Amino acid sequence: MTPQHDPPHPTGAEATDVRPAPPPRTLVLGATGFIGRHLVFELLTQGVPVAAAVRGDVRRADGLRRWLGEHGAVPEGLTVVQVDLTRPGLGLTPEDDDRLTGVRDVYNPAALYRFGLAREEAYAVNAAGALHTAQWAATRPDLRRLVHLSGYRITGRDVPRFPLPAAEADALYRRQGAYEASKREGDAAVRITAARLGVPLTVVGPSSVIGHSVTGASGQYIGLADLVRKLWTGRLPLLPGTRRTFMPVVAVDHLARFLAAVPEHDRGAAHLHTVLDPQTPELPRLVALIADHLGVRAPRRTVPVGLVRRLPRVLTGADPETLPFFSEDRYDTRSADLLSRAAGLHHPPVEDLLRRWAERLVADGFGASTGPDRGDSGPGRS
């Protein structure tokens, strides 16, 4: 296995320029997260003045600026604002709200992404946060589009209903766990609220977002990455699902370019796009490809998900919240494919992507290292 290194990036004065930024035309929530920082990078390199919304203390903003500089984006077009998605008005100060008067495009890739979340914690960010974002976007006089990130197993599947009756909501959270249930509530909340308030909306549902197509660099170490960790450490004797299980992937830089293109190509009130690489191998072949590249043994058998659910977790090592993703379902990507063609976008070769990503996961100790590609988003923010 050959170590994968990032290409050199400009550093020095260009990376630390703090001259006043031009008035932002785009707001990116969750800007220090895995997807958010790649989106900020893409927009800045296209010359778009960006307001990056961060939570918590100023060190997050410093970390984002450092990461952007190390990756070759001179952040002179960057404005940083502090937000709290759990509060109406995004918790913005009146001064920051005024600074964002000219924002045309609002992106919300912010999410609390972790399994085993408390219901209240997940709802506050993933559902209430989506609602507050739609309500705030409606106050922008020059708004062109709100772009909300949902999930490939959520987007467009159901007629949105929000809020749910208490008994239905309780059942949803018991059945799917706090992360998936709160994302479903957020998807419904933003679609209903945008329609009511006349907010032009695009909902993008990406599949498993993995590493950069050139470097393999990630920053997110749960979900499919955890499956690779178990493979690498010899703790994946059996694979949940069937020979037709399909767990599609998309490169993080491809997704960032797609998101950046959305406001230029989507017109009208509402659009739904499912973004994934349809050439992703079915899961047993995907795992075998990675195992061969890493020089480890692939599991030779699959086990039905229903059986995994009935076995003790101490035996299977499977988190119950992950099991719905081990599915044979296929997904309609026609609208995303049309936009990609119009924007001149193409998925990178998926097998090369998977190899680079798996190699980088191992090199980074599955998140144990603290290199710049981790950013400062932590394992639970996307």
mmCIF file of C-alpha atoms in Angstrom:
data_model
loop_
_atom_site.group_PDB
_atom_site.id
_atom_site.type_symbol
_atom_site.label_atom_id
_atom_site.label_comp_id
_atom_site.label_asym_id
_atom_site.label_seq_id
_atom_site.Cartn_x
_atom_site.Cartn_y
_atom_site.Cartn_z
ATOM 1 C CA MET A 1 0.000 0.000 0.000
ATOM 2 C CA THR A 2 1.516 3.336 -1.083
ATOM 3 C CA PRO A 3 0.868 6.299 1.263
ATOM 4 C CA GLN A 4 -1.281 9.021 -0.275
ATOM 5 C CA HIS A 5 0.011 12.543 0.180
ATOM 6 C CA ASP A 6 -1.742 15.804 -0.477
ATOM 7 C CA PRO A 7 -0.268 18.083 -3.135
ATOM 8 C CA PRO A 8 1.541 21.114 -1.730
ATOM 9 C CA HIS A 9 -0.615 24.144 -0.978
ATOM 10 C CA PRO A 10 0.221 27.831 -0.777
ATOM 11 C CA THR A 11 0.990 29.093 2.693
ATOM 12 C CA GLY A 12 2.256 32.322 4.152
ATOM 13 C CA ALA A 13 0.800 35.771 3.654
ATOM 14 C CA GLU A 14 -1.812 34.619 1.141
ATOM 15 C CA ALA A 15 -3.258 32.144 3.634
ATOM 16 C CA THR A 16 -3.553 34.667 6.461
ATOM 17 C CA ASP A 17 -4.833 37.744 4.607
ATOM 18 C CA VAL A 18 -7.376 39.491 6.836
ATOM 19 C CA ARG A 19 -8.335 42.460 4.638
ATOM 20 C CA PRO A 20 -12.042 43.353 4.804
ATOM 21 C CA ALA A 21 -14.080 40.895 2.765
ATOM 22 C CA PRO A 22 -16.595 42.055 0.153
ATOM 23 C CA PRO A 23 -20.275 41.879 1.165
ATOM 24 C CA PRO A 24 -21.233 38.208 1.190
ATOM 25 C CA ARG A 25 -23.642 36.932 -1.453
ATOM 26 C CA THR A 26 -23.798 33.387 -0.114
ATOM 27 C CA LEU A 27 -24.243 31.983 3.383
ATOM 28 C CA VAL A 28 -22.959 28.487 4.187
ATOM 29 C CA LEU A 29 -24.172 27.001 7.455
ATOM 30 C CA GLY A 30 -22.111 24.246 9.024
ATOM 31 C CA ALA A 31 -19.072 25.787 7.330
ATOM 32 C CA THR A 32 -16.501 23.993 9.498
ATOM 33 C CA GLY A 33 -18.037 20.572 8.832
ATOM 34 C CA PHE A 34 -16.830 17.998 6.327
ATOM 35 C CA ILE A 35 -19.180 19.004 3.505
ATOM 36 C CA GLY A 36 -19.436 22.654 4.523
ATOM 37 C CA ARG A 37 -15.747 23.458 4.343
ATOM 38 C CA HIS A 38 -15.419 21.823 0.903
ATOM 39 C CA LEU A 39 -18.389 23.872 -0.295
ATOM 40 C CA VAL A 40 -16.849 27.094 1.064
ATOM 41 C CA PHE A 41 -13.601 26.188 -0.702
ATOM 42 C CA GLU A 42 -15.408 25.606 -4.019
ATOM 43 C CA LEU A 43 -17.365 28.860 -3.823
ATOM 44 C CA LEU A 44 -14.310 30.929 -2.900
ATOM 45 C CA THR A 45 -12.274 29.468 -5.760
ATOM 46 C CA GLN A 46 -15.117 30.492 -8.081
ATOM 47 C CA GLY A 47 -14.837 34.054 -6.781
ATOM 48 C CA VAL A 48 -18.074 34.037 -4.763
ATOM 49 C CA PRO A 49 -18.024 36.182 -1.580
ATOM 50 C CA VAL A 50 -19.039 33.770 1.193
ATOM 51 C CA ALA A 51 -20.283 34.154 4.734
ATOM 52 C CA ALA A 52 -19.220 31.070 6.676
ATOM 53 C CA ALA A 53 -21.493 30.357 9.615
ATOM 54 C CA VAL A 54 -19.738 28.754 12.571
ATOM 55 C CA ARG A 55 -20.891 27.726 16.003
ATOM 56 C CA GLY A 56 -18.989 28.186 19.226
ATOM 57 C CA ASP A 57 -15.793 30.102 19.770
ATOM 58 C CA VAL A 58 -13.483 31.907 17.380
ATOM 59 C CA ARG A 59 -11.065 28.974 17.149
ATOM 60 C CA ARG A 60 -13.449 27.291 14.710
ATOM 61 C CA ALA A 61 -13.169 30.261 12.369
ATOM 62 C CA ASP A 62 -9.381 30.231 12.719
ATOM 63 C CA GLY A 63 -9.331 26.527 11.897
ATOM 64 C CA LEU A 64 -11.463 27.062 8.806
ATOM 65 C CA ARG A 65 -9.268 29.895 7.528
ATOM 66 C CA ARG A 66 -6.176 27.787 8.124
ATOM 67 C CA TRP A 67 -7.672 24.785 6.285
ATOM 68 C CA LEU A 68 -8.726 26.957 3.338
ATOM 69 C CA GLY A 69 -5.272 28.515 3.087
ATOM 70 C CA GLU A 70 -3.535 25.152 3.281
ATOM 71 C CA HIS A 71 -5.699 23.916 0.416
ATOM 72 C CA GLY A 72 -5.018 26.834 -1.874
ATOM 73 C CA ALA A 73 -8.058 29.065 -1.361
ATOM 74 C CA VAL A 74 -7.117 32.625 -0.464
ATOM 75 C CA PRO A 75 -9.933 33.492 1.965
ATOM 76 C CA GLU A 76 -10.085 37.197 1.117
ATOM 77 C CA GLY A 77 -13.719 36.741 0.067
ATOM 78 C CA LEU A 78 -14.617 35.131 3.407
ATOM 79 C CA THR A 79 -16.786 36.647 6.126
ATOM 80 C CA VAL A 80 -17.320 34.670 9.326
ATOM 81 C CA VAL A 81 -20.486 34.915 11.423
ATOM 82 C CA GLN A 82 -21.471 33.016 14.537
ATOM 83 C CA VAL A 83 -24.815 31.223 14.460
ATOM 84 C CA ASP A 84 -26.950 28.964 16.592
ATOM 85 C CA LEU A 85 -29.243 26.858 14.425
ATOM 86 C CA THR A 86 -31.330 25.858 17.410
ATOM 87 C CA ARG A 87 -32.597 29.457 17.827
ATOM 88 C CA PRO A 88 -35.005 31.465 15.656
ATOM 89 C CA GLY A 89 -33.166 33.926 13.434
ATOM 90 C CA LEU A 90 -30.182 31.545 13.571
ATOM 91 C CA GLY A 91 -29.103 33.301 16.754
ATOM 92 C CA LEU A 92 -27.480 36.064 14.697
ATOM 93 C CA THR A 93 -26.695 39.394 16.306
ATOM 94 C CA PRO A 94 -28.497 42.369 14.708
ATOM 95 C CA GLU A 95 -25.137 43.522 13.330
ATOM 96 C CA ASP A 96 -24.417 40.186 11.653
ATOM 97 C CA ASP A 97 -27.960 39.941 10.352
ATOM 98 C CA ASP A 98 -27.480 43.341 8.688
ATOM 99 C CA ARG A 99 -24.161 42.190 7.193
ATOM 100 C CA LEU A 100 -26.050 39.370 5.491
ATOM 101 C CA THR A 101 -28.785 41.552 3.966
ATOM 102 C CA GLY A 102 -27.429 41.032 0.443
ATOM 103 C CA VAL A 103 -27.213 37.231 0.666
ATOM 104 C CA ARG A 104 -28.812 35.586 -2.375
ATOM 105 C CA ASP A 105 -28.053 31.915 -1.773
ATOM 106 C CA VAL A 106 -28.336 30.056 1.533
ATOM 107 C CA TYR A 107 -26.824 26.588 1.942
ATOM 108 C CA ASN A 108 -27.626 24.335 4.867
ATOM 109 C CA PRO A 109 -25.339 21.293 4.991
ATOM 110 C CA ALA A 110 -25.214 21.569 8.790
ATOM 111 C CA ALA A 111 -26.213 18.456 10.683
ATOM 112 C CA LEU A 112 -25.488 16.612 13.868
ATOM 113 C CA TYR A 113 -24.344 13.286 12.370
ATOM 114 C CA ARG A 114 -23.777 10.560 14.908
ATOM 115 C CA PHE A 115 -25.545 7.387 15.883
ATOM 116 C CA GLY A 116 -26.842 7.000 19.420
ATOM 117 C CA LEU A 117 -27.857 10.670 19.718
ATOM 118 C CA ALA A 118 -30.429 11.798 22.256
ATOM 119 C CA ARG A 119 -33.692 12.662 20.531
ATOM 120 C CA GLU A 120 -33.790 16.239 21.826
ATOM 121 C CA GLU A 121 -30.192 16.906 20.764
ATOM 122 C CA ALA A 122 -30.753 15.582 17.224
ATOM 123 C CA TYR A 123 -34.075 17.373 16.787
ATOM 124 C CA ALA A 124 -32.692 20.750 17.873
ATOM 125 C CA VAL A 125 -30.085 20.835 15.093
ATOM 126 C CA ASN A 126 -31.424 18.599 12.320
ATOM 127 C CA ALA A 127 -35.133 19.460 12.439
ATOM 128 C CA ALA A 128 -35.549 22.765 14.288
ATOM 129 C CA GLY A 129 -32.352 24.030 12.632
ATOM 130 C CA ALA A 130 -33.767 23.297 9.164
ATOM 131 C CA LEU A 131 -36.988 25.092 10.090
ATOM 132 C CA HIS A 132 -35.155 28.157 11.433
ATOM 133 C CA THR A 133 -32.989 28.298 8.308
ATOM 134 C CA ALA A 134 -36.003 28.350 5.985
ATOM 135 C CA GLN A 135 -37.676 31.019 8.082
ATOM 136 C CA TRP A 136 -34.526 33.170 8.090
ATOM 137 C CA ALA A 137 -33.949 32.732 4.349
ATOM 138 C CA ALA A 138 -37.443 34.115 3.711
ATOM 139 C CA THR A 139 -36.321 37.448 5.234
ATOM 140 C CA ARG A 140 -33.556 38.039 2.662
ATOM 141 C CA PRO A 141 -34.807 40.620 0.133
ATOM 142 C CA ASP A 142 -32.602 39.334 -2.723
ATOM 143 C CA LEU A 143 -32.942 35.607 -2.020
ATOM 144 C CA ARG A 144 -32.332 33.455 -5.073
ATOM 145 C CA ARG A 145 -32.315 29.944 -3.543
ATOM 146 C CA LEU A 146 -32.189 27.962 -0.336
ATOM 147 C CA VAL A 147 -30.242 24.704 -0.734
ATOM 148 C CA HIS A 148 -30.922 22.140 1.984
ATOM 149 C CA LEU A 149 -28.978 18.889 2.394
ATOM 150 C CA SER A 150 -31.133 15.918 3.213
ATOM 151 C CA GLY A 151 -30.312 12.239 2.556
ATOM 152 C CA TYR A 152 -30.550 9.868 -0.379
ATOM 153 C CA ARG A 153 -32.928 7.581 1.503
ATOM 154 C CA ILE A 154 -35.166 10.539 2.426
ATOM 155 C CA THR A 155 -35.348 13.027 -0.434
ATOM 156 C CA GLY A 156 -38.630 12.901 -2.326
ATOM 157 C CA ARG A 157 -39.767 9.568 -0.891
ATOM 158 C CA ASP A 158 -42.756 10.785 1.092
ATOM 159 C CA VAL A 159 -45.276 13.594 1.051
ATOM 160 C CA PRO A 160 -43.854 15.968 3.699
ATOM 161 C CA ARG A 161 -45.735 16.255 6.988
ATOM 162 C CA PHE A 162 -44.568 18.510 9.798
ATOM 163 C CA PRO A 163 -45.024 18.567 12.684
ATOM 164 C CA LEU A 164 -45.986 14.942 13.149
ATOM 165 C CA PRO A 165 -48.563 13.904 15.742
ATOM 166 C CA ALA A 166 -46.789 12.923 18.948
ATOM 167 C CA ALA A 167 -47.518 9.213 18.643
ATOM 168 C CA GLU A 168 -46.226 9.092 15.046
ATOM 169 C CA ALA A 169 -43.099 11.007 15.963
ATOM 170 C CA ASP A 170 -42.442 8.655 18.894
ATOM 171 C CA ALA A 171 -42.790 5.647 16.602
ATOM 172 C CA LEU A 172 -40.488 7.200 13.995
ATOM 173 C CA TYR A 173 -37.717 7.806 16.525
ATOM 174 C CA ARG A 174 -38.062 4.296 17.992
ATOM 175 C CA ARG A 175 -37.932 2.704 14.546
ATOM 176 C CA GLN A 176 -35.143 4.710 12.920
ATOM 177 C CA GLY A 177 -33.114 6.241 15.715
ATOM 178 C CA ALA A 178 -32.592 9.904 16.494
ATOM 179 C CA TYR A 179 -30.282 10.825 13.597
ATOM 180 C CA GLU A 180 -32.363 9.446 10.725
ATOM 181 C CA ALA A 181 -35.682 10.439 12.283
ATOM 182 C CA SER A 182 -34.570 14.021 12.930
ATOM 183 C CA LYS A 183 -33.251 14.332 9.364
ATOM 184 C CA ARG A 184 -36.635 13.158 8.072
ATOM 185 C CA GLU A 185 -38.394 15.736 10.215
ATOM 186 C CA GLY A 186 -35.983 18.417 8.990
ATOM 187 C CA ASP A 187 -36.599 17.455 5.362
ATOM 188 C CA ALA A 188 -40.362 17.784 5.834
ATOM 189 C CA ALA A 189 -40.052 21.013 7.844
ATOM 190 C CA VAL A 190 -37.980 22.829 5.246
ATOM 191 C CA ARG A 191 -40.132 21.710 2.307
ATOM 192 C CA ILE A 192 -43.399 22.732 3.965
ATOM 193 C CA THR A 193 -42.037 26.011 5.332
ATOM 194 C CA ALA A 194 -40.386 27.025 2.050
ATOM 195 C CA ALA A 195 -43.619 26.408 0.140
ATOM 196 C CA ARG A 196 -45.627 28.416 2.683
ATOM 197 C CA LEU A 197 -43.216 31.361 2.706
ATOM 198 C CA GLY A 198 -42.476 31.387 -1.020
ATOM 199 C CA VAL A 199 -38.793 30.452 -0.615
ATOM 200 C CA PRO A 200 -37.200 28.975 -3.782
ATOM 201 C CA LEU A 201 -35.884 25.642 -2.529
ATOM 202 C CA THR A 202 -33.597 22.869 -3.692
ATOM 203 C CA VAL A 203 -33.273 19.762 -1.531
ATOM 204 C CA VAL A 204 -30.160 17.711 -2.262
ATOM 205 C CA GLY A 205 -29.948 14.158 -0.947
ATOM 206 C CA PRO A 206 -26.374 12.852 -1.216
ATOM 207 C CA SER A 207 -25.452 9.239 -0.613
ATOM 208 C CA SER A 208 -22.496 8.279 1.600
ATOM 209 C CA VAL A 209 -20.064 11.174 1.144
ATOM 210 C CA ILE A 210 -16.517 9.836 1.101
ATOM 211 C CA GLY A 211 -13.082 11.274 0.418
ATOM 212 C CA HIS A 212 -11.625 13.754 -2.037
ATOM 213 C CA SER A 213 -11.278 12.326 -5.539
ATOM 214 C CA VAL A 214 -7.575 13.261 -5.797
ATOM 215 C CA THR A 215 -6.202 12.843 -2.272
ATOM 216 C CA GLY A 216 -8.769 10.504 -0.721
ATOM 217 C CA ALA A 217 -8.834 12.860 2.272
ATOM 218 C CA SER A 218 -11.934 12.529 4.401
ATOM 219 C CA GLY A 219 -12.881 14.037 7.725
ATOM 220 C CA GLN A 220 -15.844 11.819 8.494
ATOM 221 C CA TYR A 221 -15.241 8.459 10.127
ATOM 222 C CA ILE A 222 -18.623 6.888 10.784
ATOM 223 C CA GLY A 223 -21.066 5.095 8.508
ATOM 224 C CA LEU A 224 -19.305 3.366 5.608
ATOM 225 C CA ALA A 225 -15.923 4.475 6.954
ATOM 226 C CA ASP A 226 -16.595 2.467 10.100
ATOM 227 C CA LEU A 227 -17.206 -0.599 7.934
ATOM 228 C CA VAL A 228 -13.759 -0.085 6.387
ATOM 229 C CA ARG A 229 -12.268 0.252 9.878
ATOM 230 C CA LYS A 230 -13.747 -3.097 10.892
ATOM 231 C CA LEU A 231 -12.435 -4.637 7.682
ATOM 232 C CA TRP A 232 -8.936 -3.260 8.321
ATOM 233 C CA THR A 233 -8.889 -4.448 11.942
ATOM 234 C CA GLY A 234 -10.184 -7.942 11.142
ATOM 235 C CA ARG A 235 -13.562 -7.453 12.817
ATOM 236 C CA LEU A 236 -15.810 -7.956 9.791
ATOM 237 C CA PRO A 237 -16.266 -11.733 9.505
ATOM 238 C CA LEU A 238 -19.733 -11.400 7.926
ATOM 239 C CA LEU A 239 -21.282 -8.640 5.855
ATOM 240 C CA PRO A 240 -24.865 -7.534 6.633
ATOM 241 C CA GLY A 241 -27.211 -7.616 3.664
ATOM 242 C CA THR A 242 -27.234 -9.626 0.438
ATOM 243 C CA ARG A 243 -25.169 -9.883 -2.730
ATOM 244 C CA ARG A 244 -27.323 -7.048 -4.155
ATOM 245 C CA THR A 245 -26.965 -4.629 -1.241
ATOM 246 C CA PHE A 246 -26.240 -1.175 -2.637
ATOM 247 C CA MET A 247 -24.588 1.484 -0.494
ATOM 248 C CA PRO A 248 -23.719 4.188 -3.042
ATOM 249 C CA VAL A 249 -21.001 6.807 -2.594
ATOM 250 C CA VAL A 250 -20.135 10.276 -3.863
ATOM 251 C CA ALA A 251 -16.814 12.145 -3.696
ATOM 252 C CA VAL A 252 -16.918 15.161 -1.404
ATOM 253 C CA ASP A 253 -15.379 17.469 -4.023
ATOM 254 C CA HIS A 254 -17.909 16.357 -6.651
ATOM 255 C CA LEU A 255 -20.739 17.067 -4.227
ATOM 256 C CA ALA A 256 -19.288 20.517 -3.449
ATOM 257 C CA ARG A 257 -19.143 21.382 -7.157
ATOM 258 C CA PHE A 258 -22.709 20.131 -7.623
ATOM 259 C CA LEU A 259 -23.976 22.249 -4.734
ATOM 260 C CA ALA A 260 -22.169 25.323 -6.023
ATOM 261 C CA ALA A 261 -23.876 24.859 -9.412
ATOM 262 C CA VAL A 262 -27.414 24.500 -8.059
ATOM 263 C CA PRO A 263 -28.435 28.197 -7.848
ATOM 264 C CA GLU A 264 -27.239 28.845 -11.404
ATOM 265 C CA HIS A 265 -29.259 25.985 -12.873
ATOM 266 C CA ASP A 266 -32.373 25.450 -10.746
ATOM 267 C CA ARG A 267 -35.295 27.732 -11.470
ATOM 268 C CA GLY A 268 -38.764 27.795 -9.993
ATOM 269 C CA ALA A 269 -40.158 26.999 -6.587
ATOM 270 C CA ALA A 270 -38.817 23.560 -5.682
ATOM 271 C CA HIS A 271 -36.334 20.936 -6.867
ATOM 272 C CA LEU A 272 -35.248 17.598 -5.397
ATOM 273 C CA HIS A 273 -31.948 15.971 -6.398
ATOM 274 C CA THR A 274 -30.505 12.634 -5.295
ATOM 275 C CA VAL A 275 -26.731 12.740 -5.788
ATOM 276 C CA LEU A 276 -24.759 9.511 -5.925
ATOM 277 C CA ASP A 277 -22.496 7.599 -8.290
ATOM 278 C CA PRO A 278 -24.649 4.875 -9.889
ATOM 279 C CA GLN A 279 -21.456 3.031 -10.833
ATOM 280 C CA THR A 280 -20.756 2.282 -7.161
ATOM 281 C CA PRO A 281 -20.208 -1.493 -6.883
ATOM 282 C CA GLU A 282 -22.745 -3.482 -4.908
ATOM 283 C CA LEU A 283 -21.573 -3.689 -1.319
ATOM 284 C CA PRO A 284 -19.898 -7.139 -1.359
ATOM 285 C CA ARG A 285 -17.868 -6.135 -4.440
ATOM 286 C CA LEU A 286 -17.091 -2.737 -2.914
ATOM 287 C CA VAL A 287 -15.756 -4.359 0.251
ATOM 288 C CA ALA A 288 -13.789 -6.932 -1.742
ATOM 289 C CA LEU A 289 -12.188 -4.181 -3.836
ATOM 290 C CA ILE A 290 -11.095 -2.274 -0.715
ATOM 291 C CA ALA A 291 -9.892 -5.445 1.013
ATOM 292 C CA ASP A 292 -7.762 -6.372 -1.985
ATOM 293 C CA HIS A 293 -6.231 -2.893 -2.078
ATOM 294 C CA LEU A 294 -5.494 -2.862 1.651
ATOM 295 C CA GLY A 295 -4.184 -6.426 1.641
ATOM 296 C CA VAL A 296 -6.713 -7.793 4.129
ATOM 297 C CA ARG A 297 -9.252 -10.578 3.931
ATOM 298 C CA ALA A 298 -12.783 -9.747 2.791
ATOM 299 C CA PRO A 299 -15.790 -11.400 4.438
ATOM 300 C CA ARG A 300 -16.906 -14.357 2.345
ATOM 301 C CA ARG A 301 -20.529 -14.463 3.430
ATOM 302 C CA THR A 302 -23.433 -12.109 3.841
ATOM 303 C CA VAL A 303 -26.052 -12.348 6.574
ATOM 304 C CA PRO A 304 -29.627 -11.054 6.197
ATOM 305 C CA VAL A 305 -30.266 -7.763 7.946
ATOM 306 C CA GLY A 306 -33.313 -9.235 9.687
ATOM 307 C CA LEU A 307 -31.107 -11.851 11.323
ATOM 308 C CA VAL A 308 -28.532 -9.242 12.351
ATOM 309 C CA ARG A 309 -31.312 -7.315 14.102
ATOM 310 C CA ARG A 310 -32.218 -10.376 16.184
ATOM 311 C CA LEU A 311 -28.686 -11.225 17.233
ATOM 312 C CA PRO A 312 -27.030 -9.558 20.240
ATOM 313 C CA ARG A 313 -25.069 -6.476 19.280
ATOM 314 C CA VAL A 314 -22.083 -7.790 21.230
ATOM 315 C CA LEU A 315 -21.870 -10.606 18.658
ATOM 316 C CA THR A 316 -22.544 -8.633 15.465
ATOM 317 C CA GLY A 317 -20.856 -5.321 16.285
ATOM 318 C CA ALA A 318 -23.579 -3.670 14.174
ATOM 319 C CA ASP A 319 -25.238 -0.463 15.326
ATOM 320 C CA PRO A 320 -29.020 -0.919 14.847
ATOM 321 C CA GLU A 321 -29.301 2.618 13.428
ATOM 322 C CA THR A 322 -27.023 1.694 10.521
ATOM 323 C CA LEU A 323 -28.956 -1.396 9.397
ATOM 324 C CA PRO A 324 -31.567 0.363 7.187
ATOM 325 C CA PHE A 325 -28.702 1.499 4.945
ATOM 326 C CA PHE A 326 -27.889 -2.135 4.083
ATOM 327 C CA SER A 327 -30.580 -2.171 1.423
ATOM 328 C CA GLU A 328 -31.074 -3.398 -2.139
ATOM 329 C CA ASP A 329 -32.965 -0.203 -3.018
ATOM 330 C CA ARG A 330 -32.016 1.806 -6.100
ATOM 331 C CA TYR A 331 -32.507 5.558 -6.423
ATOM 332 C CA ASP A 332 -33.732 8.015 -9.047
ATOM 333 C CA THR A 333 -30.863 10.341 -9.988
ATOM 334 C CA ARG A 334 -32.318 11.730 -13.227
ATOM 335 C CA SER A 335 -32.723 15.336 -12.055
ATOM 336 C CA ALA A 336 -29.216 15.428 -10.589
ATOM 337 C CA ASP A 337 -27.800 13.877 -13.751
ATOM 338 C CA LEU A 338 -29.449 16.570 -15.881
ATOM 339 C CA LEU A 339 -28.035 19.352 -13.723
ATOM 340 C CA SER A 340 -24.589 17.735 -13.733
ATOM 341 C CA ARG A 341 -24.550 17.549 -17.517
ATOM 342 C CA ALA A 342 -25.656 21.175 -17.802
ATOM 343 C CA ALA A 343 -22.873 22.206 -15.411
ATOM 344 C CA GLY A 344 -20.240 19.998 -17.066
ATOM 345 C CA LEU A 345 -19.769 17.817 -13.975
ATOM 346 C CA HIS A 346 -18.724 14.162 -13.968
ATOM 347 C CA HIS A 347 -18.225 11.677 -11.155
ATOM 348 C CA PRO A 348 -14.574 10.617 -10.745
ATOM 349 C CA PRO A 349 -13.838 6.915 -11.474
ATOM 350 C CA VAL A 350 -15.437 5.271 -8.489
ATOM 351 C CA GLU A 351 -13.026 2.375 -7.998
ATOM 352 C CA ASP A 352 -10.041 4.726 -7.909
ATOM 353 C CA LEU A 353 -11.966 6.953 -5.497
ATOM 354 C CA LEU A 354 -12.697 4.044 -3.164
ATOM 355 C CA ARG A 355 -9.063 2.916 -3.144
ATOM 356 C CA ARG A 356 -7.721 6.399 -2.397
ATOM 357 C CA TRP A 357 -10.313 6.967 0.305
ATOM 358 C CA ALA A 358 -9.674 3.632 2.050
ATOM 359 C CA GLU A 359 -5.924 4.180 1.898
ATOM 360 C CA ARG A 360 -6.292 7.624 3.432
ATOM 361 C CA LEU A 361 -8.603 6.330 6.170
ATOM 362 C CA VAL A 362 -5.886 3.887 7.223
ATOM 363 C CA ALA A 363 -3.147 6.524 6.984
ATOM 364 C CA ASP A 364 -5.193 8.875 9.174
ATOM 365 C CA GLY A 365 -5.913 6.171 11.721
ATOM 366 C CA PHE A 366 -9.646 6.510 10.991
ATOM 367 C CA GLY A 367 -9.707 9.943 12.528
ATOM 368 C CA ALA A 368 -7.122 9.432 15.239
ATOM 369 C CA SER A 369 -4.668 11.785 13.524
ATOM 370 C CA THR A 370 -5.122 15.523 13.771
ATOM 371 C CA GLY A 371 -3.895 16.651 10.355
ATOM 372 C CA PRO A 372 -5.444 19.649 8.599
ATOM 373 C CA ASP A 373 -7.891 17.541 6.608
ATOM 374 C CA ARG A 374 -9.812 16.753 9.745
ATOM 375 C CA GLY A 375 -10.699 20.410 10.067
ATOM 376 C CA ASP A 376 -12.288 21.192 13.405
ATOM 377 C CA SER A 377 -15.736 19.838 12.733
ATOM 378 C CA GLY A 378 -15.368 16.804 14.971
ATOM 379 C CA PRO A 379 -16.813 13.380 14.228
ATOM 380 C CA GLY A 380 -20.414 14.383 14.730
ATOM 381 C CA ARG A 381 -20.887 17.292 12.320
ATOM 382 C CA SER A 382 -21.344 17.094 8.577
#
